[in-house]
Amino acid sequence: IADRVALHVRLSITGGDRKTYPRSPMGAVALARQAMYDADWYRRAWQTYRSDPGRPRPERSEALARLVEYVDGDRLVILESPDEQSFLRADRFAREFALRAAVRGSGWEYSRLESIRKTGRAVIVPLNFPKPPDVGTPEAALAVSLRRLMHWDIAPENPARLVEAGVAIALSGDGLKSPKEFLGAVRKAVERGLEADAALEALTIQPARLFGADDQLGTIDVGKAAHLVVTDGDLFAEKTRVLETWVDGRRYEIAETPTIDVRGSWRITLPTQRRMRLILALSGKPEKLEGTIRLDRKEAEEAKLTLVGIRDARFGCTFDGKPLGTEGMAQLSAVVSLSADGQINWLGNVHWADGGLSPIDVE
């Protein structure tokens, strides 16, 4: 989609034993500033050489040549901010070198909201909200500071507060243990005040605009990439399921909706070997069935169906055969089809635990 969209800059130190430079935040900022000054010198040195080839040719540096593209330019620089104070430090760094910069936030932006708004920077907002502090014992509770408790409570409101203050945000799953947690984290932010439309923009329009790809992504328009998400309800509702996605116009089904709805009560006759009549009761949603099976007589014990589902017109379920007078687990497998008059036809068998097979007659 795009090449070399951003330069990532960290103005802090992370972990380690601090035996190598930089050993402090001050050293990290000093190192980053020196790199930018070196890039500026490198640019001016080559400009001078090209204007007067008689001068000595500067030494070639691929690293500094790359940095030159960002100093006082229009390429995006992402500055990492581990806390709210670092955010303002990152803004000063960007202004010093006239960088087009956005800030990868920390989740603490709400605590310096007005100052952050005045910077005019877009914020990439992480959704790795803090876990509940351990206050299970009086001793553990004493070790938890009021600041930490307040952050645990307020952090999910951070995206909403930024949007309300007029800050452009893009939501990020950076810091989450698994990509599967991302949608749940967005839903939590919506529950805590982030408007659904603002959340959708922070997932589509804002990131595309930030990375200079809004001519291809971000909105549904003629000529743009057909990246779509189809759900069975409001995207940010808790029980909404993603049914399918489209990538560049290619469809990828996630939750296939069966073309035949087999819910209801069915009478099954086993005409050979184990002669019996059964009642198969199916309920739930067409794509997520549940049900029971029992002998066709009053007060018969029911066997709950497991692994029940229908895909590509093939129905299958597993159940305990004991309520039907047999030992072990049994499996019912059938192909379902619609006749010309709209009736559902079943063609299949019951596979018993002892290896027996019973064709089914369903009505």
JSON list of N, CA and C in Angstrom, two decimals, residues 170-245:
[
{"chain": "A", "resi": 170, "resn": "ALA", "atom": "N", "xyz": [-5.86, 7.49, 16.67]},
{"chain": "A", "resi": 170, "resn": "ALA", "atom": "CA", "xyz": [-5.94, 6.20, 15.99]},
{"chain": "A", "resi": 170, "resn": "ALA", "atom": "C", "xyz": [-5.76, 5.14, 17.07]},
{"chain": "A", "resi": 171, "resn": "LEU", "atom": "N", "xyz": [-6.60, 4.12, 17.06]},
{"chain": "A", "resi": 171, "resn": "LEU", "atom": "CA", "xyz": [-6.55, 3.09, 18.10]},
{"chain": "A", "resi": 171, "resn": "LEU", "atom": "C", "xyz": [-5.55, 2.00, 17.72]},
{"chain": "A", "resi": 172, "resn": "SER", "atom": "N", "xyz": [-4.82, 1.53, 18.72]},
{"chain": "A", "resi": 172, "resn": "SER", "atom": "CA", "xyz": [-3.77, 0.53, 18.49]},
{"chain": "A", "resi": 172, "resn": "SER", "atom": "C", "xyz": [-3.90, -0.64, 19.45]},
{"chain": "A", "resi": 173, "resn": "GLY", "atom": "N", "xyz": [-3.59, -1.83, 18.95]},
{"chain": "A", "resi": 173, "resn": "GLY", "atom": "CA", "xyz": [-3.56, -3.03, 19.79]},
{"chain": "A", "resi": 173, "resn": "GLY", "atom": "C", "xyz": [-2.19, -3.29, 20.37]},
{"chain": "A", "resi": 174, "resn": "ASP", "atom": "N", "xyz": [-1.26, -2.35, 20.20]},
{"chain": "A", "resi": 174, "resn": "ASP", "atom": "CA", "xyz": [0.10, -2.51, 20.73]},
{"chain": "A", "resi": 174, "resn": "ASP", "atom": "C", "xyz": [0.04, -2.72, 22.24]},
{"chain": "A", "resi": 175, "resn": "GLY", "atom": "N", "xyz": [0.71, -3.77, 22.72]},
{"chain": "A", "resi": 175, "resn": "GLY", "atom": "CA", "xyz": [0.72, -4.05, 24.15]},
{"chain": "A", "resi": 175, "resn": "GLY", "atom": "C", "xyz": [-0.25, -5.13, 24.57]},
{"chain": "A", "resi": 176, "resn": "LEU", "atom": "N", "xyz": [-1.22, -5.47, 23.71]},
{"chain": "A", "resi": 176, "resn": "LEU", "atom": "CA", "xyz": [-2.15, -6.56, 24.03]},
{"chain": "A", "resi": 176, "resn": "LEU", "atom": "C", "xyz": [-1.46, -7.90, 23.83]},
{"chain": "A", "resi": 177, "resn": "LYS", "atom": "N", "xyz": [-1.85, -8.89, 24.61]},
{"chain": "A", "resi": 177, "resn": "LYS", "atom": "CA", "xyz": [-1.22, -10.20, 24.51]},
{"chain": "A", "resi": 177, "resn": "LYS", "atom": "C", "xyz": [-1.57, -10.90, 23.20]},
{"chain": "A", "resi": 178, "resn": "SER", "atom": "N", "xyz": [-2.76, -10.63, 22.68]},
{"chain": "A", "resi": 178, "resn": "SER", "atom": "CA", "xyz": [-3.21, -11.31, 21.46]},
{"chain": "A", "resi": 178, "resn": "SER", "atom": "C", "xyz": [-4.07, -10.36, 20.64]},
{"chain": "A", "resi": 179, "resn": "PRO", "atom": "N", "xyz": [-4.00, -10.44, 19.30]},
{"chain": "A", "resi": 179, "resn": "PRO", "atom": "CA", "xyz": [-4.89, -9.63, 18.46]},
{"chain": "A", "resi": 179, "resn": "PRO", "atom": "C", "xyz": [-6.37, -9.89, 18.75]},
{"chain": "A", "resi": 180, "resn": "LYS", "atom": "N", "xyz": [-6.67, -11.08, 19.30]},
{"chain": "A", "resi": 180, "resn": "LYS", "atom": "CA", "xyz": [-8.07, -11.41, 19.60]},
{"chain": "A", "resi": 180, "resn": "LYS", "atom": "C", "xyz": [-8.65, -10.49, 20.67]},
{"chain": "A", "resi": 181, "resn": "GLU", "atom": "N", "xyz": [-7.79, -9.85, 21.47]},
{"chain": "A", "resi": 181, "resn": "GLU", "atom": "CA", "xyz": [-8.25, -8.98, 22.53]},
{"chain": "A", "resi": 181, "resn": "GLU", "atom": "C", "xyz": [-8.63, -7.59, 22.03]},
{"chain": "A", "resi": 182, "resn": "PHE", "atom": "N", "xyz": [-8.26, -7.27, 20.79]},
{"chain": "A", "resi": 182, "resn": "PHE", "atom": "CA", "xyz": [-8.38, -5.89, 20.32]},
{"chain": "A", "resi": 182, "resn": "PHE", "atom": "C", "xyz": [-9.83, -5.41, 20.26]},
{"chain": "A", "resi": 183, "resn": "LEU", "atom": "N", "xyz": [-10.70, -6.17, 19.60]},
{"chain": "A", "resi": 183, "resn": "LEU", "atom": "CA", "xyz": [-12.09, -5.72, 19.44]},
{"chain": "A", "resi": 183, "resn": "LEU", "atom": "C", "xyz": [-12.76, -5.57, 20.80]},
{"chain": "A", "resi": 184, "resn": "GLY", "atom": "N", "xyz": [-12.47, -6.49, 21.74]},
{"chain": "A", "resi": 184, "resn": "GLY", "atom": "CA", "xyz": [-13.04, -6.37, 23.08]},
{"chain": "A", "resi": 184, "resn": "GLY", "atom": "C", "xyz": [-12.57, -5.10, 23.77]},
{"chain": "A", "resi": 185, "resn": "ALA", "atom": "N", "xyz": [-11.30, -4.72, 23.55]},
{"chain": "A", "resi": 185, "resn": "ALA", "atom": "CA", "xyz": [-10.78, -3.50, 24.15]},
{"chain": "A", "resi": 185, "resn": "ALA", "atom": "C", "xyz": [-11.45, -2.27, 23.56]},
{"chain": "A", "resi": 186, "resn": "VAL", "atom": "N", "xyz": [-11.70, -2.29, 22.24]},
{"chain": "A", "resi": 186, "resn": "VAL", "atom": "CA", "xyz": [-12.40, -1.16, 21.61]},
{"chain": "A", "resi": 186, "resn": "VAL", "atom": "C", "xyz": [-13.81, -1.05, 22.19]},
{"chain": "A", "resi": 187, "resn": "ARG", "atom": "N", "xyz": [-14.47, -2.19, 22.35]},
{"chain": "A", "resi": 187, "resn": "ARG", "atom": "CA", "xyz": [-15.82, -2.19, 22.92]},
{"chain": "A", "resi": 187, "resn": "ARG", "atom": "C", "xyz": [-15.83, -1.63, 24.33]},
{"chain": "A", "resi": 188, "resn": "LYS", "atom": "N", "xyz": [-14.79, -1.93, 25.08]},
{"chain": "A", "resi": 188, "resn": "LYS", "atom": "CA", "xyz": [-14.69, -1.39, 26.44]},
{"chain": "A", "resi": 188, "resn": "LYS", "atom": "C", "xyz": [-14.56, 0.13, 26.41]},
{"chain": "A", "resi": 189, "resn": "ALA", "atom": "N", "xyz": [-13.76, 0.64, 25.48]},
{"chain": "A", "resi": 189, "resn": "ALA", "atom": "CA", "xyz": [-13.61, 2.09, 25.35]},
{"chain": "A", "resi": 189, "resn": "ALA", "atom": "C", "xyz": [-14.93, 2.74, 24.97]},
{"chain": "A", "resi": 190, "resn": "VAL", "atom": "N", "xyz": [-15.72, 2.06, 24.11]},
{"chain": "A", "resi": 190, "resn": "VAL", "atom": "CA", "xyz": [-17.03, 2.57, 23.73]},
{"chain": "A", "resi": 190, "resn": "VAL", "atom": "C", "xyz": [-17.97, 2.58, 24.93]},
{"chain": "A", "resi": 191, "resn": "GLU", "atom": "N", "xyz": [-17.92, 1.51, 25.72]},
{"chain": "A", "resi": 191, "resn": "GLU", "atom": "CA", "xyz": [-18.75, 1.46, 26.94]},
{"chain": "A", "resi": 191, "resn": "GLU", "atom": "C", "xyz": [-18.41, 2.60, 27.90]},
{"chain": "A", "resi": 192, "resn": "ARG", "atom": "N", "xyz": [-17.14, 3.03, 27.88]},
{"chain": "A", "resi": 192, "resn": "ARG", "atom": "CA", "xyz": [-16.70, 4.07, 28.80]},
{"chain": "A", "resi": 192, "resn": "ARG", "atom": "C", "xyz": [-16.69, 5.46, 28.16]},
{"chain": "A", "resi": 193, "resn": "GLY", "atom": "N", "xyz": [-17.53, 5.66, 27.15]},
{"chain": "A", "resi": 193, "resn": "GLY", "atom": "CA", "xyz": [-17.77, 7.01, 26.67]},
{"chain": "A", "resi": 193, "resn": "GLY", "atom": "C", "xyz": [-17.35, 7.33, 25.26]},
{"chain": "A", "resi": 194, "resn": "LEU", "atom": "N", "xyz": [-16.55, 6.51, 24.61]},
{"chain": "A", "resi": 194, "resn": "LEU", "atom": "CA", "xyz": [-16.12, 6.80, 23.24]},
{"chain": "A", "resi": 194, "resn": "LEU", "atom": "C", "xyz": [-17.30, 6.56, 22.30]},
{"chain": "A", "resi": 195, "resn": "GLU", "atom": "N", "xyz": [-17.69, 7.61, 21.55]},
{"chain": "A", "resi": 195, "resn": "GLU", "atom": "CA", "xyz": [-18.79, 7.47, 20.62]},
{"chain": "A", "resi": 195, "resn": "GLU", "atom": "C", "xyz": [-18.45, 6.41, 19.56]},
{"chain": "A", "resi": 196, "resn": "ALA", "atom": "N", "xyz": [-19.47, 5.63, 19.16]},
{"chain": "A", "resi": 196, "resn": "ALA", "atom": "CA", "xyz": [-19.25, 4.55, 18.21]},
{"chain": "A", "resi": 196, "resn": "ALA", "atom": "C", "xyz": [-18.68, 5.08, 16.89]},
{"chain": "A", "resi": 197, "resn": "ASP", "atom": "N", "xyz": [-19.20, 6.22, 16.41]},
{"chain": "A", "resi": 197, "resn": "ASP", "atom": "CA", "xyz": [-18.70, 6.79, 15.16]},
{"chain": "A", "resi": 197, "resn": "ASP", "atom": "C", "xyz": [-17.24, 7.22, 15.30]},
{"chain": "A", "resi": 198, "resn": "ALA", "atom": "N", "xyz": [-16.91, 7.78, 16.46]},
{"chain": "A", "resi": 198, "resn": "ALA", "atom": "CA", "xyz": [-15.52, 8.20, 16.70]},
{"chain": "A", "resi": 198, "resn": "ALA", "atom": "C", "xyz": [-14.60, 6.99, 16.77]},
{"chain": "A", "resi": 199, "resn": "ALA", "atom": "N", "xyz": [-15.08, 5.90, 17.37]},
{"chain": "A", "resi": 199, "resn": "ALA", "atom": "CA", "xyz": [-14.28, 4.67, 17.43]},
{"chain": "A", "resi": 199, "resn": "ALA", "atom": "C", "xyz": [-14.04, 4.12, 16.03]},
{"chain": "A", "resi": 200, "resn": "LEU", "atom": "N", "xyz": [-15.08, 4.15, 15.20]},
{"chain": "A", "resi": 200, "resn": "LEU", "atom": "CA", "xyz": [-14.95, 3.65, 13.83]},
{"chain": "A", "resi": 200, "resn": "LEU", "atom": "C", "xyz": [-13.96, 4.51, 13.04]},
{"chain": "A", "resi": 201, "resn": "GLU", "atom": "N", "xyz": [-14.02, 5.83, 13.22]},
{"chain": "A", "resi": 201, "resn": "GLU", "atom": "CA", "xyz": [-13.06, 6.71, 12.55]},
{"chain": "A", "resi": 201, "resn": "GLU", "atom": "C", "xyz": [-11.64, 6.43, 13.00]},
{"chain": "A", "resi": 202, "resn": "ALA", "atom": "N", "xyz": [-11.48, 6.14, 14.31]},
{"chain": "A", "resi": 202, "resn": "ALA", "atom": "CA", "xyz": [-10.14, 5.88, 14.85]},
{"chain": "A", "resi": 202, "resn": "ALA", "atom": "C", "xyz": [-9.58, 4.55, 14.37]},
{"chain": "A", "resi": 203, "resn": "LEU", "atom": "N", "xyz": [-10.43, 3.71, 13.77]},
{"chain": "A", "resi": 203, "resn": "LEU", "atom": "CA", "xyz": [-9.99, 2.43, 13.22]},
{"chain": "A", "resi": 203, "resn": "LEU", "atom": "C", "xyz": [-9.81, 2.49, 11.70]},
{"chain": "A", "resi": 204, "resn": "THR", "atom": "N", "xyz": [-10.32, 3.54, 11.07]},
{"chain": "A", "resi": 204, "resn": "THR", "atom": "CA", "xyz": [-10.35, 3.58, 9.61]},
{"chain": "A", "resi": 204, "resn": "THR", "atom": "C", "xyz": [-9.79, 4.90, 9.06]},
{"chain": "A", "resi": 205, "resn": "ILE", "atom": "N", "xyz": [-10.59, 5.95, 9.13]},
{"chain": "A", "resi": 205, "resn": "ILE", "atom": "CA", "xyz": [-10.24, 7.22, 8.50]},
{"chain": "A", "resi": 205, "resn": "ILE", "atom": "C", "xyz": [-8.97, 7.82, 9.09]},
{"chain": "A", "resi": 206, "resn": "GLN", "atom": "N", "xyz": [-8.90, 7.89, 10.43]},
{"chain": "A", "resi": 206, "resn": "GLN", "atom": "CA", "xyz": [-7.76, 8.55, 11.06]},
{"chain": "A", "resi": 206, "resn": "GLN", "atom": "C", "xyz": [-6.43, 7.84, 10.80]},
{"chain": "A", "resi": 207, "resn": "PRO", "atom": "N", "xyz": [-6.34, 6.52, 10.94]},
{"chain": "A", "resi": 207, "resn": "PRO", "atom": "CA", "xyz": [-5.06, 5.86, 10.61]},
{"chain": "A", "resi": 207, "resn": "PRO", "atom": "C", "xyz": [-4.68, 6.04, 9.15]},
{"chain": "A", "resi": 208, "resn": "ALA", "atom": "N", "xyz": [-5.66, 5.94, 8.24]},
{"chain": "A", "resi": 208, "resn": "ALA", "atom": "CA", "xyz": [-5.36, 6.10, 6.82]},
{"chain": "A", "resi": 208, "resn": "ALA", "atom": "C", "xyz": [-4.82, 7.50, 6.54]},
{"chain": "A", "resi": 209, "resn": "ARG", "atom": "N", "xyz": [-5.44, 8.49, 7.16]},
{"chain": "A", "resi": 209, "resn": "ARG", "atom": "CA", "xyz": [-4.99, 9.87, 6.97]},
{"chain": "A", "resi": 209, "resn": "ARG", "atom": "C", "xyz": [-3.61, 10.09, 7.58]},
{"chain": "A", "resi": 210, "resn": "LEU", "atom": "N", "xyz": [-3.40, 9.53, 8.77]},
{"chain": "A", "resi": 210, "resn": "LEU", "atom": "CA", "xyz": [-2.13, 9.71, 9.47]},
{"chain": "A", "resi": 210, "resn": "LEU", "atom": "C", "xyz": [-0.96, 9.15, 8.66]},
{"chain": "A", "resi": 211, "resn": "PHE", "atom": "N", "xyz": [-1.15, 7.99, 8.04]},
{"chain": "A", "resi": 211, "resn": "PHE", "atom": "CA", "xyz": [-0.08, 7.34, 7.30]},
{"chain": "A", "resi": 211, "resn": "PHE", "atom": "C", "xyz": [-0.08, 7.67, 5.82]},
{"chain": "A", "resi": 212, "resn": "GLY", "atom": "N", "xyz": [-0.88, 8.66, 5.43]},
{"chain": "A", "resi": 212, "resn": "GLY", "atom": "CA", "xyz": [-0.86, 9.10, 4.04]},
{"chain": "A", "resi": 212, "resn": "GLY", "atom": "C", "xyz": [-1.42, 8.10, 3.07]},
{"chain": "A", "resi": 213, "resn": "ALA", "atom": "N", "xyz": [-2.33, 7.25, 3.54]},
{"chain": "A", "resi": 213, "resn": "ALA", "atom": "CA", "xyz": [-2.92, 6.22, 2.67]},
{"chain": "A", "resi": 213, "resn": "ALA", "atom": "C", "xyz": [-4.41, 6.44, 2.48]},
{"chain": "A", "resi": 214, "resn": "ASP", "atom": "N", "xyz": [-4.90, 7.65, 2.79]},
{"chain": "A", "resi": 214, "resn": "ASP", "atom": "CA", "xyz": [-6.34, 7.90, 2.71]},
{"chain": "A", "resi": 214, "resn": "ASP", "atom": "C", "xyz": [-6.84, 7.98, 1.27]},
{"chain": "A", "resi": 215, "resn": "ASP", "atom": "N", "xyz": [-5.94, 7.97, 0.29]},
{"chain": "A", "resi": 215, "resn": "ASP", "atom": "CA", "xyz": [-6.39, 7.90, -1.10]},
{"chain": "A", "resi": 215, "resn": "ASP", "atom": "C", "xyz": [-6.74, 6.47, -1.49]},
{"chain": "A", "resi": 216, "resn": "GLN", "atom": "N", "xyz": [-6.37, 5.49, -0.64]},
{"chain": "A", "resi": 216, "resn": "GLN", "atom": "CA", "xyz": [-6.64, 4.09, -0.92]},
{"chain": "A", "resi": 216, "resn": "GLN", "atom": "C", "xyz": [-7.50, 3.42, 0.15]},
{"chain": "A", "resi": 217, "resn": "LEU", "atom": "N", "xyz": [-7.43, 3.92, 1.39]},
{"chain": "A", "resi": 217, "resn": "LEU", "atom": "CA", "xyz": [-8.06, 3.26, 2.53]},
{"chain": "A", "resi": 217, "resn": "LEU", "atom": "C", "xyz": [-8.88, 4.24, 3.35]},
{"chain": "A", "resi": 218, "resn": "GLY", "atom": "N", "xyz": [-9.63, 3.70, 4.30]},
{"chain": "A", "resi": 218, "resn": "GLY", "atom": "CA", "xyz": [-10.29, 4.53, 5.30]},
{"chain": "A", "resi": 218, "resn": "GLY", "atom": "C", "xyz": [-11.77, 4.73, 5.10]},
{"chain": "A", "resi": 219, "resn": "THR", "atom": "N", "xyz": [-12.22, 4.82, 3.85]},
{"chain": "A", "resi": 219, "resn": "THR", "atom": "CA", "xyz": [-13.64, 5.02, 3.56]},
{"chain": "A", "resi": 219, "resn": "THR", "atom": "C", "xyz": [-14.04, 4.09, 2.42]},
{"chain": "A", "resi": 220, "resn": "ILE", "atom": "N", "xyz": [-15.33, 3.90, 2.27]},
{"chain": "A", "resi": 220, "resn": "ILE", "atom": "CA", "xyz": [-15.86, 3.08, 1.18]},
{"chain": "A", "resi": 220, "resn": "ILE", "atom": "C", "xyz": [-16.17, 4.02, 0.02]},
{"chain": "A", "resi": 221, "resn": "ASP", "atom": "N", "xyz": [-15.27, 4.06, -0.95]},
{"chain": "A", "resi": 221, "resn": "ASP", "atom": "CA", "xyz": [-15.42, 4.95, -2.10]},
{"chain": "A", "resi": 221, "resn": "ASP", "atom": "C", "xyz": [-14.96, 4.24, -3.35]},
{"chain": "A", "resi": 222, "resn": "VAL", "atom": "N", "xyz": [-15.46, 4.72, -4.48]},
{"chain": "A", "resi": 222, "resn": "VAL", "atom": "CA", "xyz": [-15.03, 4.18, -5.78]},
{"chain": "A", "resi": 222, "resn": "VAL", "atom": "C", "xyz": [-13.53, 4.41, -5.95]},
{"chain": "A", "resi": 223, "resn": "GLY", "atom": "N", "xyz": [-12.82, 3.37, -6.33]},
{"chain": "A", "resi": 223, "resn": "GLY", "atom": "CA", "xyz": [-11.39, 3.48, -6.57]},
{"chain": "A", "resi": 223, "resn": "GLY", "atom": "C", "xyz": [-10.54, 3.11, -5.37]},
{"chain": "A", "resi": 224, "resn": "LYS", "atom": "N", "xyz": [-11.14, 2.97, -4.19]},
{"chain": "A", "resi": 224, "resn": "LYS", "atom": "CA", "xyz": [-10.38, 2.59, -3.00]},
{"chain": "A", "resi": 224, "resn": "LYS", "atom": "C", "xyz": [-10.43, 1.07, -2.81]},
{"chain": "A", "resi": 225, "resn": "ALA", "atom": "N", "xyz": [-9.51, 0.58, -2.01]},
{"chain": "A", "resi": 225, "resn": "ALA", "atom": "CA", "xyz": [-9.46, -0.86, -1.74]},
{"chain": "A", "resi": 225, "resn": "ALA", "atom": "C", "xyz": [-10.74, -1.31, -1.05]},
{"chain": "A", "resi": 226, "resn": "ALA", "atom": "N", "xyz": [-11.30, -2.40, -1.52]},
{"chain": "A", "resi": 226, "resn": "ALA", "atom": "CA", "xyz": [-12.56, -2.92, -0.95]},
{"chain": "A", "resi": 226, "resn": "ALA", "atom": "C", "xyz": [-12.25, -3.76, 0.28]},
{"chain": "A", "resi": 227, "resn": "HIS", "atom": "N", "xyz": [-11.87, -3.08, 1.37]},
{"chain": "A", "resi": 227, "resn": "HIS", "atom": "CA", "xyz": [-11.64, -3.75, 2.65]},
{"chain": "A", "resi": 227, "resn": "HIS", "atom": "C", "xyz": [-12.90, -3.54, 3.49]},
{"chain": "A", "resi": 228, "resn": "LEU", "atom": "N", "xyz": [-13.66, -4.59, 3.74]},
{"chain": "A", "resi": 228, "resn": "LEU", "atom": "CA", "xyz": [-14.94, -4.47, 4.42]},
{"chain": "A", "resi": 228, "resn": "LEU", "atom": "C", "xyz": [-15.04, -5.48, 5.55]},
{"chain": "A", "resi": 229, "resn": "VAL", "atom": "N", "xyz": [-15.86, -5.13, 6.55]},
{"chain": "A", "resi": 229, "resn": "VAL", "atom": "CA", "xyz": [-16.18, -6.03, 7.65]},
{"chain": "A", "resi": 229, "resn": "VAL", "atom": "C", "xyz": [-17.70, -6.13, 7.73]},
{"chain": "A", "resi": 230, "resn": "VAL", "atom": "N", "xyz": [-18.23, -7.33, 7.73]},
{"chain": "A", "resi": 230, "resn": "VAL", "atom": "CA", "xyz": [-19.67, -7.56, 7.80]},
{"chain": "A", "resi": 230, "resn": "VAL", "atom": "C", "xyz": [-20.00, -8.24, 9.12]},
{"chain": "A", "resi": 231, "resn": "THR", "atom": "N", "xyz": [-20.93, -7.67, 9.87]},
{"chain": "A", "resi": 231, "resn": "THR", "atom": "CA", "xyz": [-21.31, -8.22, 11.17]},
{"chain": "A", "resi": 231, "resn": "THR", "atom": "C", "xyz": [-22.80, -8.49, 11.20]},
{"chain": "A", "resi": 232, "resn": "ASP", "atom": "N", "xyz": [-23.25, -9.18, 12.25]},
{"chain": "A", "resi": 232, "resn": "ASP", "atom": "CA", "xyz": [-24.68, -9.44, 12.39]},
{"chain": "A", "resi": 232, "resn": "ASP", "atom": "C", "xyz": [-25.35, -8.43, 13.32]},
{"chain": "A", "resi": 233, "resn": "GLY", "atom": "N", "xyz": [-24.71, -7.31, 13.57]},
{"chain": "A", "resi": 233, "resn": "GLY", "atom": "CA", "xyz": [-25.27, -6.27, 14.42]},
{"chain": "A", "resi": 233, "resn": "GLY", "atom": "C", "xyz": [-24.28, -5.13, 14.57]},
{"chain": "A", "resi": 234, "resn": "ASP", "atom": "N", "xyz": [-24.52, -4.28, 15.55]},
{"chain": "A", "resi": 234, "resn": "ASP", "atom": "CA", "xyz": [-23.62, -3.17, 15.84]},
{"chain": "A", "resi": 234, "resn": "ASP", "atom": "C", "xyz": [-22.23, -3.73, 16.15]},
{"chain": "A", "resi": 235, "resn": "LEU", "atom": "N", "xyz": [-21.22, -3.24, 15.45]},
{"chain": "A", "resi": 235, "resn": "LEU", "atom": "CA", "xyz": [-19.86, -3.76, 15.58]},
{"chain": "A", "resi": 235, "resn": "LEU", "atom": "C", "xyz": [-19.38, -3.74, 17.02]},
{"chain": "A", "resi": 236, "resn": "PHE", "atom": "N", "xyz": [-19.79, -2.74, 17.79]},
{"chain": "A", "resi": 236, "resn": "PHE", "atom": "CA", "xyz": [-19.28, -2.58, 19.14]},
{"chain": "A", "resi": 236, "resn": "PHE", "atom": "C", "xyz": [-20.21, -3.14, 20.22]},
{"chain": "A", "resi": 237, "resn": "ALA", "atom": "N", "xyz": [-21.27, -3.84, 19.80]},
{"chain": "A", "resi": 237, "resn": "ALA", "atom": "CA", "xyz": [-22.14, -4.51, 20.77]},
{"chain": "A", "resi": 237, "resn": "ALA", "atom": "C", "xyz": [-21.47, -5.81, 21.21]},
{"chain": "A", "resi": 238, "resn": "GLU", "atom": "N", "xyz": [-21.66, -6.18, 22.46]},
{"chain": "A", "resi": 238, "resn": "GLU", "atom": "CA", "xyz": [-20.93, -7.30, 23.05]},
{"chain": "A", "resi": 238, "resn": "GLU", "atom": "C", "xyz": [-21.16, -8.61, 22.33]},
{"chain": "A", "resi": 239, "resn": "LYS", "atom": "N", "xyz": [-22.41, -8.89, 21.91]},
{"chain": "A", "resi": 239, "resn": "LYS", "atom": "CA", "xyz": [-22.72, -10.19, 21.32]},
{"chain": "A", "resi": 239, "resn": "LYS", "atom": "C", "xyz": [-22.65, -10.19, 19.80]},
{"chain": "A", "resi": 240, "resn": "THR", "atom": "N", "xyz": [-22.25, -9.08, 19.21]},
{"chain": "A", "resi": 240, "resn": "THR", "atom": "CA", "xyz": [-22.14, -9.02, 17.75]},
{"chain": "A", "resi": 240, "resn": "THR", "atom": "C", "xyz": [-21.01, -9.92, 17.26]},
{"chain": "A", "resi": 241, "resn": "ARG", "atom": "N", "xyz": [-21.29, -10.65, 16.18]},
{"chain": "A", "resi": 241, "resn": "ARG", "atom": "CA", "xyz": [-20.28, -11.53, 15.61]},
{"chain": "A", "resi": 241, "resn": "ARG", "atom": "C", "xyz": [-19.85, -11.00, 14.24]},
{"chain": "A", "resi": 242, "resn": "VAL", "atom": "N", "xyz": [-18.58, -11.13, 13.96]},
{"chain": "A", "resi": 242, "resn": "VAL", "atom": "CA", "xyz": [-18.07, -10.80, 12.63]},
{"chain": "A", "resi": 242, "resn": "VAL", "atom": "C", "xyz": [-18.36, -11.98, 11.71]},
{"chain": "A", "resi": 243, "resn": "LEU", "atom": "N", "xyz": [-19.18, -11.75, 10.69]},
{"chain": "A", "resi": 243, "resn": "LEU", "atom": "CA", "xyz": [-19.59, -12.83, 9.80]},
{"chain": "A", "resi": 243, "resn": "LEU", "atom": "C", "xyz": [-18.59, -13.06, 8.67]},
{"chain": "A", "resi": 244, "resn": "GLU", "atom": "N", "xyz": [-18.08, -11.97, 8.12]},
{"chain": "A", "resi": 244, "resn": "GLU", "atom": "CA", "xyz": [-17.13, -12.11, 7.03]},
{"chain": "A", "resi": 244, "resn": "GLU", "atom": "C", "xyz": [-16.32, -10.83, 6.87]},
{"chain": "A", "resi": 245, "resn": "THR", "atom": "N", "xyz": [-15.18, -10.95, 6.23]},
{"chain": "A", "resi": 245, "resn": "THR", "atom": "CA", "xyz": [-14.37, -9.79, 5.89]},
{"chain": "A", "resi": 245, "resn": "THR", "atom": "C", "xyz": [-14.07, -9.83, 4.40]}
]
